[in-house]
Structures are given as structure tokens and as C-alpha cells.
């Protein structure tokens, strides 16, 4: 697709799109393969994955945009092992947790798209609060996605709670309203017939 765009729409640069697209596709296919073949790590493999991910985050810092030929392979290995480790941690949590804790994780997992959709907008609530607390000019609200140069190191915790909590609260309110509306409509239609 990027080749066609670069051929017929010259304002889109091909070189910046091509490599990153293939790099992204590699991770999509890897995730698909992990899910399809149900790849699991057990025992000491989990510890080994954790150590490689820790080493990768310290020694070969890279991201998808700044990878070069020296960091590409370690980045890919670290990302894949991190994915396997996260899936194993999720499986372990699903096995050992019970009751409301397990229900909460299932609820969060079922609504990750809503969290992904709304978290940046919800960050603005925390940014506004930080501006008021730190007595900064309101123009700083335009900084994206979070407020730069905050004086207190704990703001990340508020960003986490609000960025995940508000979208989930919205989903919960919507579900409750839908149940209530369904009950009201059912009662109304039962009286008519």
C-alpha cells in the first residue's frame, strides 16, 4: 500500500513508511504466531525471559523509529520475550486470583480498546489538576500527551489511575444504563401487550 501511495501521491515519503511498515508487520505476524501455536513459557524460562527483557531495557535502548542494524535483532528478541513473559504473567494471575480481583482483570482485558481510545483525553484531566496544583499557566494544558517538567515525581501514578480508571468507569456506567434502559423498555412493552 505504501508503494502505491508513494507512486501516485508524491507528498507521502516512501522511505519513512516502508521500513517501519515491515517492522510493524513483523510484530503483528509474531503475535499471531504466538497466539495460534499457543506458545508458553514454563519454569525457569520465565526467569530467563525476565532477565533478557531487563537487560534489553538497560543495555540496548531502542524503539521502532530509532532501530539500526546493531539494535534491530536485540530489540526484536527482547520484544518477543517480553510478550511471552507478559502472556505468562497473565495466565498465572488468571490461575491464582479469585473473586473480584479476577473479575477486575477480566473486565480490564475485555475493555482495552476503550482504554486505548480514551486514555489520552483522560490524561488532560490529570494535566489540568497538575497545572492547578503546581500553579502553572493554563496554556500548558496544550502540551501533549502529558505535562512536561512536573515538580512532583508521583504524577505518573495519577496518569495511570485516571487514564485507565475513567474509561473503565465510562464503560461501567454505559453498561448499567443499558441494563436499566432494557428493563424499562421490557416493562413498557409488557404493559402494552
Short mmCIF file of N, CA and C in Angstrom, two decimals:
data_model
loop_
_atom_site.label_atom_id
_atom_site.label_comp_id
_atom_site.label_asym_id
_atom_site.label_seq_id
_atom_site.Cartn_x
_atom_site.Cartn_y
_atom_site.Cartn_z
N UNK A 1 0.83 -1.19 0.00
CA UNK A 1 0.00 0.00 0.00
C UNK A 1 0.87 1.25 0.00
N UNK A 2 1.96 1.21 0.79
CA UNK A 2 2.82 2.39 0.85
C UNK A 2 3.52 2.63 -0.47
N UNK A 3 3.79 1.55 -1.23
CA UNK A 3 4.41 1.70 -2.55
C UNK A 3 3.45 2.41 -3.50
N UNK A 4 2.17 2.01 -3.47
CA UNK A 4 1.17 2.66 -4.33
C UNK A 4 1.00 4.13 -3.96
N UNK A 5 0.91 4.40 -2.66
CA UNK A 5 0.78 5.79 -2.23
C UNK A 5 1.97 6.63 -2.69
N UNK A 6 3.17 6.09 -2.52
CA UNK A 6 4.35 6.87 -2.89
C UNK A 6 4.42 7.09 -4.40
N UNK A 7 3.84 6.17 -5.19
CA UNK A 7 3.86 6.30 -6.64
C UNK A 7 2.86 7.33 -7.13
N UNK A 8 1.66 7.32 -6.56
CA UNK A 8 0.59 8.17 -7.06
C UNK A 8 0.33 9.42 -6.22
N UNK A 9 0.77 9.42 -4.99
CA UNK A 9 0.61 10.60 -4.12
C UNK A 9 2.01 10.98 -3.64
N UNK A 10 2.69 11.86 -4.34
CA UNK A 10 4.10 12.13 -4.04
C UNK A 10 4.35 12.86 -2.73
N UNK A 11 3.32 13.35 -2.06
CA UNK A 11 3.55 14.07 -0.80
C UNK A 11 3.85 13.12 0.36
N UNK A 12 3.59 11.83 0.19
CA UNK A 12 3.87 10.86 1.24
C UNK A 12 5.23 10.23 0.97
N UNK A 13 6.19 10.40 1.86
CA UNK A 13 7.54 9.84 1.60
C UNK A 13 7.53 8.32 1.75
N UNK A 14 8.14 7.64 0.80
CA UNK A 14 8.16 6.18 0.79
C UNK A 14 9.14 5.63 1.80
N UNK A 15 10.31 6.22 1.92
CA UNK A 15 11.36 5.63 2.74
C UNK A 15 10.98 5.56 4.22
N UNK A 16 10.25 6.56 4.70
CA UNK A 16 9.86 6.56 6.11
C UNK A 16 8.74 5.57 6.38
N UNK A 17 7.94 5.28 5.37
CA UNK A 17 6.80 4.38 5.58
C UNK A 17 7.23 2.92 5.42
N UNK A 18 7.99 2.61 4.40
CA UNK A 18 8.29 1.23 4.04
C UNK A 18 8.89 0.41 5.16
N UNK A 19 10.04 0.83 5.69
CA UNK A 19 10.73 0.04 6.71
C UNK A 19 9.92 -0.11 7.98
N UNK A 20 9.29 0.96 8.42
CA UNK A 20 8.50 0.91 9.65
C UNK A 20 7.28 0.02 9.47
N UNK A 21 6.71 0.03 8.27
CA UNK A 21 5.55 -0.84 8.00
C UNK A 21 5.95 -2.31 8.07
N UNK A 22 7.09 -2.67 7.47
CA UNK A 22 7.54 -4.06 7.52
C UNK A 22 7.90 -4.45 8.95
N UNK A 23 8.49 -3.53 9.68
CA UNK A 23 8.86 -3.78 11.07
C UNK A 23 7.61 -4.03 11.90
N UNK A 24 6.58 -3.21 11.70
CA UNK A 24 5.31 -3.39 12.41
C UNK A 24 4.65 -4.70 12.02
N UNK A 25 4.67 -5.01 10.72
CA UNK A 25 4.06 -6.25 10.25
C UNK A 25 4.75 -7.47 10.87
N UNK A 26 6.07 -7.39 11.05
CA UNK A 26 6.79 -8.48 11.69
C UNK A 26 6.23 -8.77 13.08
N UNK A 27 5.96 -7.72 13.86
CA UNK A 27 5.43 -7.92 15.21
C UNK A 27 3.98 -8.39 15.18
N UNK A 28 3.19 -7.94 14.20
CA UNK A 28 1.82 -8.45 14.08
C UNK A 28 1.83 -9.94 13.78
N UNK A 29 2.67 -10.37 12.84
CA UNK A 29 2.74 -11.79 12.49
C UNK A 29 3.32 -12.62 13.64
N UNK A 30 4.27 -12.06 14.36
CA UNK A 30 4.83 -12.77 15.51
C UNK A 30 3.76 -12.97 16.58
N UNK A 31 2.98 -11.93 16.85
CA UNK A 31 1.89 -12.05 17.82
C UNK A 31 0.84 -13.06 17.38
N UNK A 32 0.55 -13.06 16.09
CA UNK A 32 -0.40 -14.03 15.54
C UNK A 32 0.13 -15.46 15.73
N UNK A 33 1.41 -15.66 15.44
CA UNK A 33 2.01 -17.00 15.58
C UNK A 33 2.03 -17.44 17.05
N UNK A 34 2.34 -16.52 17.95
CA UNK A 34 2.35 -16.86 19.39
C UNK A 34 0.96 -17.31 19.82
N UNK A 35 -0.07 -16.60 19.36
CA UNK A 35 -1.44 -16.94 19.73
C UNK A 35 -1.89 -18.23 19.05
N UNK A 36 -1.58 -18.38 17.75
CA UNK A 36 -2.04 -19.56 17.00
C UNK A 36 -1.42 -20.84 17.53
N UNK A 37 -0.12 -20.83 17.80
CA UNK A 37 0.57 -22.03 18.25
C UNK A 37 0.60 -22.15 19.77
N UNK A 38 -0.06 -21.22 20.45
CA UNK A 38 -0.19 -21.23 21.91
C UNK A 38 1.17 -21.45 22.58
N UNK A 39 2.11 -20.58 22.24
CA UNK A 39 3.47 -20.66 22.79
C UNK A 39 3.42 -20.28 24.26
N UNK A 40 3.99 -21.13 25.10
CA UNK A 40 4.00 -20.88 26.55
C UNK A 40 5.42 -21.01 27.06
N UNK A 41 5.70 -20.26 28.12
CA UNK A 41 6.98 -20.40 28.81
C UNK A 41 6.68 -20.98 30.19
N UNK A 42 7.54 -21.87 30.65
CA UNK A 42 7.31 -22.53 31.93
C UNK A 42 8.59 -22.51 32.76
N UNK A 43 8.41 -22.53 34.05
CA UNK A 43 9.54 -22.66 34.98
C UNK A 43 10.59 -21.58 34.82
N UNK A 44 11.83 -22.03 34.64
CA UNK A 44 12.96 -21.11 34.56
C UNK A 44 12.97 -20.31 33.26
N UNK A 45 12.21 -20.73 32.27
CA UNK A 45 12.13 -19.96 31.04
C UNK A 45 11.57 -18.55 31.32
N UNK A 46 10.63 -18.46 32.25
CA UNK A 46 10.07 -17.17 32.62
C UNK A 46 11.11 -16.27 33.25
N UNK A 47 11.93 -16.84 34.13
CA UNK A 47 13.00 -16.07 34.75
C UNK A 47 14.01 -15.61 33.70
N UNK A 48 14.34 -16.49 32.75
CA UNK A 48 15.26 -16.15 31.67
C UNK A 48 14.69 -15.02 30.81
N UNK A 49 13.41 -15.11 30.48
CA UNK A 49 12.76 -14.04 29.71
C UNK A 49 12.82 -12.72 30.46
N UNK A 50 12.53 -12.77 31.75
CA UNK A 50 12.59 -11.55 32.56
C UNK A 50 13.97 -10.94 32.58
N UNK A 51 15.01 -11.78 32.70
CA UNK A 51 16.38 -11.26 32.71
C UNK A 51 16.76 -10.65 31.37
N UNK A 52 16.36 -11.29 30.27
CA UNK A 52 16.66 -10.74 28.94
C UNK A 52 15.93 -9.42 28.71
N UNK A 53 14.68 -9.35 29.13
CA UNK A 53 13.92 -8.11 28.97
C UNK A 53 14.54 -7.00 29.83
N UNK A 54 14.93 -7.33 31.04
CA UNK A 54 15.59 -6.35 31.91
C UNK A 54 16.90 -5.88 31.29
N UNK A 55 17.70 -6.81 30.81
CA UNK A 55 18.97 -6.45 30.16
C UNK A 55 18.71 -5.62 28.90
N UNK A 56 17.70 -6.00 28.15
CA UNK A 56 17.38 -5.25 26.93
C UNK A 56 16.95 -3.84 27.20
N UNK A 57 16.20 -3.63 28.26
CA UNK A 57 15.75 -2.28 28.58
C UNK A 57 16.88 -1.41 29.11
N UNK A 58 17.95 -2.04 29.61
CA UNK A 58 19.09 -1.28 30.15
C UNK A 58 20.18 -1.09 29.10
N UNK A 59 20.55 -2.15 28.38
CA UNK A 59 21.75 -2.11 27.54
C UNK A 59 21.51 -1.73 26.09
N UNK A 60 20.43 -2.18 25.47
CA UNK A 60 20.23 -1.82 24.07
C UNK A 60 18.92 -1.06 23.93
N UNK A 61 18.99 0.20 24.33
CA UNK A 61 17.81 1.05 24.27
C UNK A 61 17.52 1.39 22.82
N UNK A 62 16.31 1.13 22.41
CA UNK A 62 15.88 1.44 21.05
C UNK A 62 14.36 1.48 21.04
N UNK A 63 13.82 2.04 19.99
CA UNK A 63 12.39 1.97 19.76
C UNK A 63 12.18 1.70 18.28
N UNK A 64 10.96 1.58 17.86
CA UNK A 64 10.70 1.19 16.48
C UNK A 64 11.21 2.23 15.49
N UNK A 65 11.30 3.47 15.89
CA UNK A 65 11.72 4.52 14.96
C UNK A 65 13.23 4.68 14.92
N UNK A 66 13.92 4.30 15.98
CA UNK A 66 15.36 4.57 16.02
C UNK A 66 16.22 3.31 15.96
N UNK A 67 15.66 2.19 15.54
CA UNK A 67 16.45 0.97 15.44
C UNK A 67 17.43 1.08 14.28
N UNK A 68 18.64 0.58 14.49
CA UNK A 68 19.61 0.48 13.40
C UNK A 68 20.04 -0.98 13.29
N UNK A 69 21.01 -1.25 12.44
CA UNK A 69 21.39 -2.64 12.20
C UNK A 69 22.00 -3.31 13.42
N UNK A 70 22.47 -2.53 14.40
CA UNK A 70 23.07 -3.12 15.60
C UNK A 70 22.03 -3.39 16.68
N UNK A 71 20.97 -2.63 16.70
CA UNK A 71 19.96 -2.80 17.75
C UNK A 71 18.71 -3.54 17.28
N UNK A 72 18.60 -3.81 15.98
CA UNK A 72 17.38 -4.43 15.45
C UNK A 72 17.14 -5.83 16.02
N UNK A 73 18.12 -6.70 15.93
CA UNK A 73 17.95 -8.07 16.42
C UNK A 73 17.73 -8.12 17.93
N UNK A 74 18.56 -7.44 18.74
CA UNK A 74 18.28 -7.47 20.18
C UNK A 74 16.91 -6.88 20.54
N UNK A 75 16.50 -5.83 19.81
CA UNK A 75 15.18 -5.23 20.06
C UNK A 75 14.08 -6.24 19.77
N UNK A 76 14.17 -6.95 18.64
CA UNK A 76 13.15 -7.93 18.28
C UNK A 76 13.10 -9.07 19.30
N UNK A 77 14.26 -9.58 19.69
CA UNK A 77 14.30 -10.67 20.67
C UNK A 77 13.71 -10.22 22.00
N UNK A 78 14.10 -9.03 22.44
CA UNK A 78 13.59 -8.50 23.71
C UNK A 78 12.08 -8.31 23.64
N UNK A 79 11.58 -7.79 22.54
CA UNK A 79 10.14 -7.55 22.40
C UNK A 79 9.35 -8.86 22.41
N UNK A 80 9.85 -9.86 21.69
CA UNK A 80 9.14 -11.14 21.65
C UNK A 80 9.16 -11.82 23.02
N UNK A 81 10.32 -11.83 23.67
CA UNK A 81 10.40 -12.43 25.01
C UNK A 81 9.55 -11.65 26.01
N UNK A 82 9.50 -10.33 25.87
CA UNK A 82 8.63 -9.53 26.74
C UNK A 82 7.17 -9.86 26.54
N UNK A 83 6.78 -10.11 25.29
CA UNK A 83 5.40 -10.52 25.00
C UNK A 83 5.09 -11.87 25.64
N UNK A 84 6.01 -12.82 25.47
CA UNK A 84 5.81 -14.14 26.09
C UNK A 84 5.73 -14.05 27.61
N UNK A 85 6.59 -13.22 28.19
CA UNK A 85 6.60 -13.05 29.64
C UNK A 85 5.28 -12.43 30.12
N UNK A 86 4.79 -11.43 29.40
CA UNK A 86 3.53 -10.78 29.78
C UNK A 86 2.37 -11.76 29.68
N UNK A 87 2.34 -12.57 28.62
CA UNK A 87 1.28 -13.57 28.50
C UNK A 87 1.33 -14.59 29.63
N UNK A 88 2.54 -15.00 30.02
CA UNK A 88 2.67 -15.97 31.10
C UNK A 88 2.25 -15.37 32.44
N UNK A 89 2.61 -14.12 32.65
CA UNK A 89 2.17 -13.44 33.89
C UNK A 89 0.65 -13.36 33.91
N UNK A 90 0.04 -13.06 32.77
CA UNK A 90 -1.42 -13.00 32.69
C UNK A 90 -2.06 -14.35 32.99
N UNK A 91 -1.48 -15.42 32.44
CA UNK A 91 -2.00 -16.76 32.72
C UNK A 91 -1.88 -17.10 34.20
N UNK A 92 -0.75 -16.74 34.79
CA UNK A 92 -0.53 -17.02 36.21
C UNK A 92 -1.53 -16.26 37.07
N UNK A 93 -1.74 -14.99 36.76
CA UNK A 93 -2.72 -14.19 37.50
C UNK A 93 -4.11 -14.79 37.37
N UNK A 94 -4.45 -15.26 36.16
CA UNK A 94 -5.77 -15.86 35.95
C UNK A 94 -5.95 -17.13 36.77
N UNK A 95 -4.87 -17.87 36.99
CA UNK A 95 -4.96 -19.12 37.75
C UNK A 95 -5.04 -18.85 39.25
N UNK A 96 -4.21 -17.94 39.76
CA UNK A 96 -4.11 -17.78 41.22
C UNK A 96 -5.10 -16.80 41.81
N UNK A 97 -5.71 -15.94 41.00
CA UNK A 97 -6.63 -14.96 41.56
C UNK A 97 -8.04 -15.50 41.60
N UNK A 98 -8.83 -14.95 42.50
CA UNK A 98 -10.20 -15.37 42.67
C UNK A 98 -11.07 -14.14 42.92
N UNK A 99 -12.35 -14.29 42.74
CA UNK A 99 -13.33 -13.29 43.12
C UNK A 99 -13.24 -11.99 42.35
N UNK A 100 -13.35 -10.87 43.10
CA UNK A 100 -13.40 -9.55 42.50
C UNK A 100 -12.10 -9.19 41.77
N UNK A 101 -10.98 -9.63 42.31
CA UNK A 101 -9.69 -9.33 41.70
C UNK A 101 -9.62 -9.93 40.30
N UNK A 102 -10.04 -11.16 40.16
CA UNK A 102 -10.05 -11.83 38.86
C UNK A 102 -11.08 -11.17 37.93
N UNK A 103 -12.23 -10.85 38.46
CA UNK A 103 -13.26 -10.19 37.66
C UNK A 103 -12.77 -8.84 37.15
N UNK A 104 -12.02 -8.11 38.00
CA UNK A 104 -11.48 -6.82 37.58
C UNK A 104 -10.52 -7.00 36.41
N UNK A 105 -9.62 -7.97 36.49
CA UNK A 105 -8.67 -8.19 35.39
C UNK A 105 -9.39 -8.60 34.11
N UNK A 106 -10.42 -9.41 34.23
CA UNK A 106 -11.19 -9.82 33.06
C UNK A 106 -11.90 -8.60 32.46
N UNK A 107 -12.46 -7.76 33.33
CA UNK A 107 -13.15 -6.55 32.87
C UNK A 107 -12.17 -5.62 32.13
N UNK A 108 -10.98 -5.41 32.70
CA UNK A 108 -9.97 -4.57 32.06
C UNK A 108 -9.55 -5.18 30.73
N UNK A 109 -9.31 -6.48 30.71
CA UNK A 109 -8.90 -7.15 29.47
C UNK A 109 -9.94 -7.08 28.38
N UNK A 110 -11.21 -7.14 28.76
CA UNK A 110 -12.28 -7.08 27.78
C UNK A 110 -12.52 -5.67 27.25
N UNK A 111 -11.96 -4.66 27.92
CA UNK A 111 -12.21 -3.27 27.53
C UNK A 111 -10.93 -2.50 27.25
N UNK A 112 -9.91 -3.19 26.76
CA UNK A 112 -8.66 -2.49 26.45
C UNK A 112 -8.81 -1.51 25.29
N UNK A 113 -9.72 -1.78 24.37
CA UNK A 113 -9.92 -0.87 23.26
C UNK A 113 -10.48 0.47 23.75
N UNK A 114 -11.39 0.42 24.68
CA UNK A 114 -11.94 1.66 25.25
C UNK A 114 -10.84 2.43 26.00
N UNK A 115 -10.00 1.71 26.73
CA UNK A 115 -8.89 2.36 27.43
C UNK A 115 -7.96 3.01 26.43
N UNK A 116 -7.62 2.29 25.38
CA UNK A 116 -6.73 2.81 24.36
C UNK A 116 -7.34 4.02 23.67
N UNK A 117 -8.63 4.00 23.46
CA UNK A 117 -9.30 5.10 22.78
C UNK A 117 -9.34 6.38 23.63
N UNK A 118 -9.61 6.24 24.91
CA UNK A 118 -9.89 7.42 25.74
C UNK A 118 -8.77 7.86 26.67
N UNK A 119 -7.69 7.08 26.81
CA UNK A 119 -6.70 7.41 27.85
C UNK A 119 -6.01 8.75 27.61
N UNK A 120 -5.73 9.11 26.36
CA UNK A 120 -5.04 10.38 26.12
C UNK A 120 -5.92 11.57 26.48
N UNK A 121 -7.21 11.48 26.19
CA UNK A 121 -8.12 12.55 26.58
C UNK A 121 -8.24 12.62 28.10
N UNK A 122 -8.26 11.47 28.76
CA UNK A 122 -8.34 11.43 30.22
C UNK A 122 -7.07 11.99 30.86
N UNK A 123 -5.93 11.87 30.17
CA UNK A 123 -4.70 12.46 30.69
C UNK A 123 -4.84 13.96 30.89
N UNK A 124 -5.69 14.60 30.09
CA UNK A 124 -5.87 16.05 30.21
C UNK A 124 -6.46 16.43 31.56
N UNK A 125 -7.25 15.54 32.14
CA UNK A 125 -7.80 15.80 33.48
C UNK A 125 -6.66 15.90 34.50
N UNK A 126 -5.72 14.96 34.43
CA UNK A 126 -4.58 14.98 35.34
C UNK A 126 -3.68 16.18 35.04
N UNK A 127 -3.49 16.49 33.76
CA UNK A 127 -2.67 17.64 33.39
C UNK A 127 -3.27 18.92 33.95
N UNK A 128 -4.59 19.07 33.85
CA UNK A 128 -5.26 20.24 34.41
C UNK A 128 -5.07 20.30 35.93
N UNK A 129 -5.22 19.18 36.57
CA UNK A 129 -5.02 19.11 38.02
C UNK A 129 -3.59 19.49 38.38
N UNK A 130 -2.61 18.97 37.62
CA UNK A 130 -1.20 19.29 37.88
C UNK A 130 -0.92 20.78 37.67
N UNK A 131 -1.55 21.37 36.67
CA UNK A 131 -1.38 22.81 36.43
C UNK A 131 -1.91 23.61 37.61
N UNK A 132 -3.05 23.21 38.14
CA UNK A 132 -3.63 23.91 39.29
C UNK A 132 -2.79 23.72 40.55
N UNK A 133 -2.32 22.50 40.79
CA UNK A 133 -1.53 22.20 41.99
C UNK A 133 -0.17 22.89 41.94
N UNK A 134 0.48 22.85 40.77
CA UNK A 134 1.82 23.42 40.65
C UNK A 134 1.81 24.89 40.25
N UNK A 135 0.62 25.48 40.15
CA UNK A 135 0.46 26.90 39.84
C UNK A 135 1.21 27.27 38.56
N UNK A 136 0.90 26.56 37.50
CA UNK A 136 1.50 26.82 36.19
C UNK A 136 0.47 27.50 35.30
N UNK A 137 0.90 28.14 34.23
CA UNK A 137 -0.06 28.79 33.33
C UNK A 137 -0.96 27.79 32.62
N UNK A 138 -2.20 28.16 32.41
CA UNK A 138 -3.19 27.27 31.82
C UNK A 138 -2.83 26.90 30.38
N UNK A 139 -2.00 27.70 29.73
CA UNK A 139 -1.58 27.41 28.36
C UNK A 139 -0.81 26.08 28.28
N UNK A 140 -0.26 25.64 29.41
CA UNK A 140 0.48 24.38 29.43
C UNK A 140 -0.43 23.17 29.23
N UNK A 141 -1.74 23.40 29.30
CA UNK A 141 -2.69 22.31 29.05
C UNK A 141 -2.59 21.81 27.61
N UNK A 142 -2.03 22.60 26.73
CA UNK A 142 -1.90 22.19 25.33
C UNK A 142 -0.75 21.21 25.10
N UNK A 143 0.09 20.98 26.11
CA UNK A 143 1.17 20.01 25.95
C UNK A 143 0.59 18.61 25.83
N UNK A 144 1.21 17.83 24.96
CA UNK A 144 0.66 16.51 24.65
C UNK A 144 1.74 15.46 24.76
N UNK A 145 1.50 14.31 25.28
CA UNK A 145 0.28 13.82 25.92
C UNK A 145 0.22 14.16 27.41
N UNK A 146 1.39 14.44 28.02
CA UNK A 146 1.40 14.79 29.44
C UNK A 146 2.14 16.10 29.63
N UNK A 147 2.08 16.64 30.83
CA UNK A 147 2.71 17.90 31.16
C UNK A 147 4.21 17.70 31.35
N UNK A 148 4.99 18.46 30.62
CA UNK A 148 6.45 18.37 30.75
C UNK A 148 6.95 19.15 31.96
N UNK A 149 8.01 18.68 32.57
CA UNK A 149 8.64 19.41 33.67
C UNK A 149 7.81 19.50 34.93
N UNK A 150 7.19 18.39 35.32
CA UNK A 150 6.39 18.41 36.54
C UNK A 150 7.31 18.35 37.74
N UNK A 151 6.91 19.04 38.81
CA UNK A 151 7.74 19.14 40.01
C UNK A 151 7.66 17.91 40.91
N UNK A 152 6.59 17.16 40.81
CA UNK A 152 6.41 16.02 41.70
C UNK A 152 6.56 14.72 40.91
N UNK A 153 7.36 13.78 41.40
CA UNK A 153 7.61 12.56 40.63
C UNK A 153 6.47 11.53 40.66
N UNK A 154 5.41 11.80 41.38
CA UNK A 154 4.33 10.80 41.50
C UNK A 154 3.18 11.03 40.52
N UNK A 155 3.31 11.99 39.62
CA UNK A 155 2.21 12.25 38.69
C UNK A 155 1.92 11.06 37.79
N UNK A 156 2.93 10.24 37.50
CA UNK A 156 2.71 9.07 36.65
C UNK A 156 1.64 8.16 37.23
N UNK A 157 1.57 8.10 38.57
CA UNK A 157 0.57 7.26 39.23
C UNK A 157 -0.84 7.79 38.97
N UNK A 158 -0.98 9.11 39.02
CA UNK A 158 -2.29 9.71 38.73
C UNK A 158 -2.66 9.54 37.26
N UNK A 159 -1.66 9.68 36.37
CA UNK A 159 -1.93 9.42 34.95
C UNK A 159 -2.40 7.99 34.74
N UNK A 160 -1.79 7.04 35.42
CA UNK A 160 -2.17 5.64 35.30
C UNK A 160 -3.60 5.42 35.79
N UNK A 161 -3.88 5.91 36.99
CA UNK A 161 -5.20 5.68 37.59
C UNK A 161 -6.31 6.33 36.76
N UNK A 162 -6.10 7.58 36.37
CA UNK A 162 -7.14 8.29 35.61
C UNK A 162 -7.20 7.79 34.17
N UNK A 163 -6.05 7.51 33.56
CA UNK A 163 -6.03 7.06 32.17
C UNK A 163 -6.68 5.70 31.97
N UNK A 164 -6.64 4.86 32.99
CA UNK A 164 -7.30 3.56 32.93
C UNK A 164 -8.67 3.63 33.60
N UNK A 165 -8.75 4.32 34.73
CA UNK A 165 -9.97 4.34 35.53
C UNK A 165 -11.15 5.05 34.89
N UNK A 166 -10.92 6.22 34.31
CA UNK A 166 -12.05 6.96 33.70
C UNK A 166 -12.66 6.23 32.52
N UNK A 167 -11.88 5.68 31.58
CA UNK A 167 -12.53 4.90 30.52
C UNK A 167 -13.30 3.69 31.05
N UNK A 168 -12.75 3.02 32.06
CA UNK A 168 -13.47 1.87 32.63
C UNK A 168 -14.73 2.31 33.36
N UNK A 169 -14.66 3.45 34.04
CA UNK A 169 -15.85 3.99 34.69
C UNK A 169 -16.92 4.32 33.65
N UNK A 170 -16.51 4.89 32.51
CA UNK A 170 -17.45 5.18 31.43
C UNK A 170 -18.11 3.92 30.89
N UNK A 171 -17.31 2.86 30.71
CA UNK A 171 -17.85 1.58 30.24
C UNK A 171 -18.84 1.02 31.25
N UNK A 172 -18.50 1.08 32.53
CA UNK A 172 -19.36 0.54 33.58
C UNK A 172 -20.69 1.31 33.63
N UNK A 173 -20.62 2.65 33.55
CA UNK A 173 -21.84 3.47 33.57
C UNK A 173 -22.71 3.15 32.35
N UNK A 174 -22.07 3.00 31.19
CA UNK A 174 -22.80 2.67 29.96
C UNK A 174 -23.51 1.33 30.10
N UNK A 175 -22.81 0.34 30.65
CA UNK A 175 -23.42 -0.98 30.83
C UNK A 175 -24.60 -0.92 31.79
N UNK A 176 -24.45 -0.19 32.89
CA UNK A 176 -25.55 -0.06 33.85
C UNK A 176 -26.74 0.65 33.23
N UNK A 177 -26.46 1.71 32.45
CA UNK A 177 -27.54 2.44 31.80
C UNK A 177 -28.26 1.56 30.77
N UNK A 178 -27.50 0.75 30.03
CA UNK A 178 -28.12 -0.13 29.04
C UNK A 178 -29.01 -1.18 29.70
N UNK A 179 -28.55 -1.71 30.83
CA UNK A 179 -29.36 -2.69 31.56
C UNK A 179 -30.64 -2.04 32.06
N UNK A 180 -30.50 -0.84 32.59
CA UNK A 180 -31.68 -0.13 33.11
C UNK A 180 -32.64 0.22 31.99
N UNK A 181 -32.13 0.70 30.86
CA UNK A 181 -32.99 1.03 29.72
C UNK A 181 -33.68 -0.21 29.18
N UNK A 182 -32.98 -1.32 29.15
CA UNK A 182 -33.57 -2.57 28.67
C UNK A 182 -34.70 -3.01 29.60
N UNK A 183 -34.50 -2.89 30.90
CA UNK A 183 -35.56 -3.26 31.86
C UNK A 183 -36.76 -2.35 31.71
N UNK A 184 -36.53 -1.04 31.54
CA UNK A 184 -37.64 -0.09 31.39
C UNK A 184 -38.40 -0.39 30.11
N UNK A 185 -37.70 -0.62 29.01
CA UNK A 185 -38.37 -0.92 27.74
C UNK A 185 -39.14 -2.24 27.82
N UNK A 186 -38.58 -3.23 28.48
CA UNK A 186 -39.27 -4.52 28.62
C UNK A 186 -40.55 -4.34 29.43
N UNK A 187 -40.48 -3.59 30.54
CA UNK A 187 -41.68 -3.35 31.34
C UNK A 187 -42.72 -2.59 30.55
N UNK A 188 -42.28 -1.59 29.77
CA UNK A 188 -43.21 -0.79 28.98
C UNK A 188 -43.91 -1.64 27.94
N UNK A 189 -43.15 -2.47 27.22
CA UNK A 189 -43.75 -3.31 26.18
C UNK A 189 -44.62 -4.42 26.76
N UNK A 190 -44.31 -4.90 27.96
CA UNK A 190 -45.16 -5.92 28.60
C UNK A 190 -46.51 -5.34 28.98
N UNK A 191 -46.55 -4.06 29.36
CA UNK A 191 -47.82 -3.45 29.72
C UNK A 191 -48.69 -3.24 28.48
N UNK A 192 -48.05 -2.98 27.33
CA UNK A 192 -48.82 -2.72 26.10
C UNK A 192 -49.48 -4.00 25.61
N UNK A 193 -48.77 -5.11 25.65
CA UNK A 193 -49.32 -6.35 25.09
C UNK A 193 -50.23 -7.10 26.01
#
